[in-house]
Coordinates of C-alpha atoms in Angstrom, one line a residue:
M1 CA 3.1 11.9 20.7
P2 CA 2.7 12.6 16.9
P3 CA 4.8 10.5 14.5
K4 CA 8.3 11.9 13.9
S5 CA 7.7 12.0 10.1
L6 CA 4.7 11.4 7.8
I7 CA 5.0 9.9 4.3
D8 CA 2.5 11.2 1.7
L9 CA 0.8 8.3 -0.1
S10 CA -1.6 10.3 -2.2
H11 CA -1.3 11.7 -5.7
P12 CA -2.3 15.4 -6.0
L13 CA -5.5 16.2 -7.9
T14 CA -4.8 18.2 -11.0
P15 CA -6.3 18.4 -14.5
Q16 CA -3.8 15.7 -15.5
T17 CA -5.1 13.2 -12.9
T18 CA -5.5 9.8 -14.4
I19 CA -9.2 8.8 -14.4
Y20 CA -10.7 5.3 -14.7
P21 CA -12.3 4.9 -18.2
G22 CA -15.8 6.3 -18.1
D23 CA -15.5 8.1 -14.7
P24 CA -16.1 11.9 -14.5
P25 CA -12.9 13.9 -14.8
F26 CA -11.5 16.1 -12.1
A27 CA -12.1 19.8 -12.5
M28 CA -11.6 22.9 -10.4
H29 CA -12.4 26.5 -11.2
S30 CA -12.6 29.8 -9.4
V31 CA -16.0 31.2 -8.4
C32 CA -14.8 34.0 -6.2
N33 CA -11.6 35.9 -6.0
I34 CA -9.9 38.4 -3.7
P35 CA -9.8 41.4 -6.1
T36 CA -13.5 41.1 -6.9
D37 CA -15.1 39.4 -3.8
G38 CA -12.6 39.9 -1.0
Y39 CA -12.1 36.1 -0.6
T40 CA -11.3 33.0 -2.7
V41 CA -13.6 30.1 -3.4
H42 CA -13.3 27.3 -5.9
A43 CA -15.8 24.9 -7.3
V44 CA -14.6 21.3 -7.5
S45 CA -16.1 18.5 -9.7
L46 CA -14.9 14.9 -9.4
G47 CA -16.1 11.3 -9.2
T48 CA -16.1 9.2 -6.0
H49 CA -13.1 7.2 -7.4
T50 CA -10.9 10.1 -8.4
G51 CA -7.2 10.0 -7.6
T52 CA -6.1 8.1 -4.5
H53 CA -9.3 6.8 -3.1
V54 CA -11.1 4.0 -1.2
D55 CA -13.8 1.6 -2.4
A56 CA -16.6 0.7 -0.1
P57 CA -18.6 -2.6 -0.6
F58 CA -21.5 -0.6 -2.0
H59 CA -19.2 0.0 -5.1
F60 CA -20.0 -3.5 -6.3
F61 CA -22.8 -4.7 -4.1
A62 CA -26.3 -3.1 -3.9
Q63 CA -26.6 -4.3 -0.3
G64 CA -23.0 -3.6 0.6
Q65 CA -21.9 -1.1 3.2
K66 CA -21.8 2.5 2.1
L67 CA -19.0 4.8 3.1
H68 CA -20.9 6.5 6.0
E69 CA -21.7 3.0 7.5
L70 CA -18.0 2.2 8.0
S71 CA -16.3 3.2 11.2
L72 CA -13.3 5.6 11.0
E73 CA -11.2 2.9 12.6
R74 CA -11.5 0.8 9.4
F75 CA -9.2 3.3 7.6
V76 CA -6.3 3.4 10.0
G77 CA -4.1 0.5 11.0
R78 CA -0.9 -1.5 10.9
A79 CA 0.2 -2.2 7.3
V80 CA 2.4 -4.7 5.5
V81 CA 3.9 -3.3 2.3
V82 CA 4.7 -6.2 -0.1
D83 CA 7.3 -5.5 -2.8
V84 CA 6.1 -7.0 -6.0
R85 CA 8.1 -4.9 -8.4
H86 CA 9.9 -7.9 -9.8
L87 CA 6.6 -9.3 -10.8
A88 CA 5.2 -6.2 -12.3
C89 CA 4.9 -6.0 -16.1
A90 CA 2.4 -4.4 -18.4
R91 CA -1.0 -6.1 -18.1
G92 CA 0.7 -9.0 -16.3
R93 CA -1.4 -11.0 -13.8
I94 CA 0.2 -11.7 -10.4
E95 CA -1.0 -14.9 -8.7
W96 CA -0.8 -15.9 -5.0
R97 CA 2.0 -18.3 -5.8
D98 CA 4.0 -15.4 -7.1
V99 CA 3.7 -13.2 -4.0
R100 CA 3.6 -15.9 -1.3
E101 CA 7.3 -15.9 -0.5
S102 CA 7.5 -12.1 -0.3
F103 CA 4.3 -11.9 1.7
D104 CA 5.4 -14.6 4.2
R105 CA 8.8 -13.0 4.7
T106 CA 7.2 -9.6 5.5
R107 CA 4.5 -11.2 7.7
G108 CA 7.3 -13.0 9.7
T109 CA 8.9 -9.6 10.3
I110 CA 5.6 -8.2 11.6
A111 CA 5.2 -11.2 14.0
S112 CA 8.7 -10.6 15.4
L113 CA 8.1 -7.1 16.5
G114 CA 6.4 -7.8 19.7
P115 CA 3.2 -8.9 21.5
R116 CA 1.0 -6.1 20.2
S117 CA 1.5 -7.4 16.6
E118 CA 0.8 -11.1 17.3
G119 CA 1.2 -11.6 13.5
K120 CA -2.0 -9.7 12.9
I121 CA -2.2 -7.7 9.7
D122 CA -4.8 -4.9 9.3
M123 CA -3.8 -3.8 5.8
V124 CA -1.8 -5.2 2.9
L125 CA -0.3 -2.7 0.4
F126 CA 1.2 -4.0 -2.8
W127 CA 4.1 -2.0 -4.2
T128 CA 4.3 -2.6 -7.9
G129 CA 6.2 0.7 -8.8
W130 CA 3.6 1.5 -11.4
D131 CA 2.8 4.8 -9.8
G132 CA 5.9 6.0 -11.7
W133 CA 3.6 6.1 -14.8
W134 CA 1.0 8.3 -13.2
S135 CA -0.6 10.7 -15.7
E136 CA 0.8 8.8 -18.6
Q137 CA -1.0 6.4 -21.0
K138 CA 1.0 3.5 -19.8
Y139 CA -0.6 3.8 -16.3
F140 CA -3.6 2.0 -17.8
D141 CA -1.4 -1.0 -18.6
H142 CA -0.7 -1.8 -15.0
P143 CA -0.2 -5.3 -13.6
Y144 CA -3.1 -6.8 -11.8
F145 CA -3.9 -9.6 -9.3
G146 CA -5.5 -13.0 -9.6
R147 CA -8.6 -14.0 -7.7
D148 CA -6.6 -16.3 -5.5
V149 CA -4.7 -13.4 -4.0
A150 CA -7.9 -11.8 -2.8
E151 CA -9.2 -15.2 -1.4
E152 CA -6.0 -15.8 0.5
L153 CA -6.0 -12.3 2.0
V154 CA -9.6 -12.4 3.2
E155 CA -9.0 -15.8 4.8
M156 CA -6.2 -14.2 6.8
G157 CA -8.6 -11.5 8.1
V158 CA -7.0 -8.6 6.2
R159 CA -9.5 -5.7 6.2
L160 CA -8.0 -3.4 3.6
V161 CA -5.9 -4.0 0.5
G162 CA -4.1 -1.2 -1.3
V163 CA -2.4 -0.9 -4.6
D164 CA -0.3 1.8 -6.4
T165 CA -2.2 1.1 -9.6
L166 CA -5.5 2.2 -11.1
S167 CA -7.1 -1.0 -9.9
P168 CA -6.2 -4.4 -8.5
D169 CA -8.0 -5.8 -11.5
E170 CA -7.1 -5.4 -15.1
T171 CA -8.1 -2.1 -16.7
V172 CA -9.6 -2.7 -20.2
L173 CA -9.7 0.2 -22.6
V174 CA -12.8 -0.6 -24.7
Q175 CA -12.0 2.3 -27.0
D176 CA -8.8 0.5 -28.0
G177 CA -10.7 -2.6 -28.9
G178 CA -10.3 -4.4 -25.6
K179 CA -13.1 -6.6 -24.2
E180 CA -13.7 -7.3 -20.5
K181 CA -13.0 -10.8 -19.4
E182 CA -15.4 -13.0 -17.6
D183 CA -13.4 -12.7 -14.3
A184 CA -12.7 -9.0 -15.0
F185 CA -13.4 -7.7 -11.4
A186 CA -12.3 -10.8 -9.4
M187 CA -10.4 -8.8 -6.8
H188 CA -13.2 -6.3 -6.3
E189 CA -15.8 -9.0 -6.1
V190 CA -14.0 -11.2 -3.6
L191 CA -12.6 -8.4 -1.4
L192 CA -15.6 -6.1 -1.3
G193 CA -17.9 -9.1 -1.1
R194 CA -16.2 -10.2 2.1
G195 CA -16.2 -6.7 3.6
C196 CA -12.5 -6.0 2.8
L197 CA -12.0 -2.4 1.6
I198 CA -9.8 -1.4 -1.3
C199 CA -7.5 1.6 -1.8
E200 CA -6.3 2.5 -5.3
N201 CA -3.8 4.9 -6.8
L202 CA -1.4 5.0 -3.8
T203 CA 2.1 6.3 -4.3
N204 CA 5.4 6.4 -2.5
L205 CA 4.9 3.0 -1.0
G206 CA 8.7 2.4 -1.5
E207 CA 9.4 4.8 1.3
L208 CA 7.7 2.5 3.7
V209 CA 9.2 -0.8 2.5
G210 CA 11.8 -2.4 4.7
R211 CA 11.3 -0.1 7.7
N212 CA 10.0 -2.9 9.8
S213 CA 13.2 -4.9 9.5
E214 CA 15.7 -2.1 9.1
E215 CA 14.5 0.0 12.0
G216 CA 12.5 -2.5 14.1
E217 CA 9.4 -0.4 13.7
E218 CA 5.8 -1.0 12.6
V219 CA 4.3 0.7 9.6
W220 CA 1.0 2.4 10.1
V221 CA -1.2 4.2 7.5
S222 CA -4.2 6.4 7.5
L223 CA -6.5 6.2 4.5
A224 CA -9.4 8.2 5.9
P225 CA -11.8 9.3 3.0
L226 CA -14.0 12.3 2.6
S227 CA -17.2 11.8 4.7
L228 CA -19.7 11.4 1.9
H229 CA -23.0 10.1 3.0
G230 CA -24.3 7.2 0.9
A231 CA -21.2 7.0 -1.2
D232 CA -19.6 4.0 -2.8
G233 CA -16.1 5.5 -2.3
A234 CA -14.2 8.7 -1.9
P235 CA -10.8 10.3 -2.4
V236 CA -8.4 10.1 0.6
R237 CA -5.3 12.0 1.7
A238 CA -3.3 8.9 2.5
F239 CA -0.2 9.0 4.6
G240 CA 2.0 6.6 6.5
W241 CA 4.4 6.6 9.4
T242 CA 6.5 4.2 11.5
E243 CA 6.6 3.7 15.3
K244 CA 8.2 1.4 17.7
P245 CA 6.1 -1.5 19.0
R246 CA 4.8 -1.0 22.5

């Protein structure tokens, strides 16, 4: 039986799509049209990390798994949405000690849902609320996470971490005089280095928050990417739903 309702977790791709500094922009133009050709075709140009997308380990590690080497099951699973809006400020770093209470409370709810859960978490999605700044300059000033957050999550066996920001690490705008810090890509290095995938630029996570406790349902998400052979990442049409534990 299909889910009773699906929640869209992807930003639409448009000319206004926010792009990570240095990445190729998104573009789409017509190459065939109905009046002239009898059918419509568009050409699309984009980077592998455009819009809502997933990162494969190959993104940071030369010997890491490429997108086509990951099973489709890696991109679908039970999710915990952790509300960290109260910790989110421009270019503020969020440490594990900051999120532990919220995370443990949410994890406890998962464990109480039944034997199928067994406290196991496939995916952790951090809701900062920063998706509200999508397509604006302030989106680059998103909060980010400390190395210890990644270390704790991989120790728990989490296999995918998602954020509603441009990156789980700080985005430094070099053109504005910023300089990358020594630990600039800590989350990417720890997570991808341990085989944990990353999904960036999610949206609408707030529509999933609290459903576990309020309705006694599990939250599931699909983050299946385009099937790009040899790629380091790809855009996804992310969506989530809830269902009763079996």
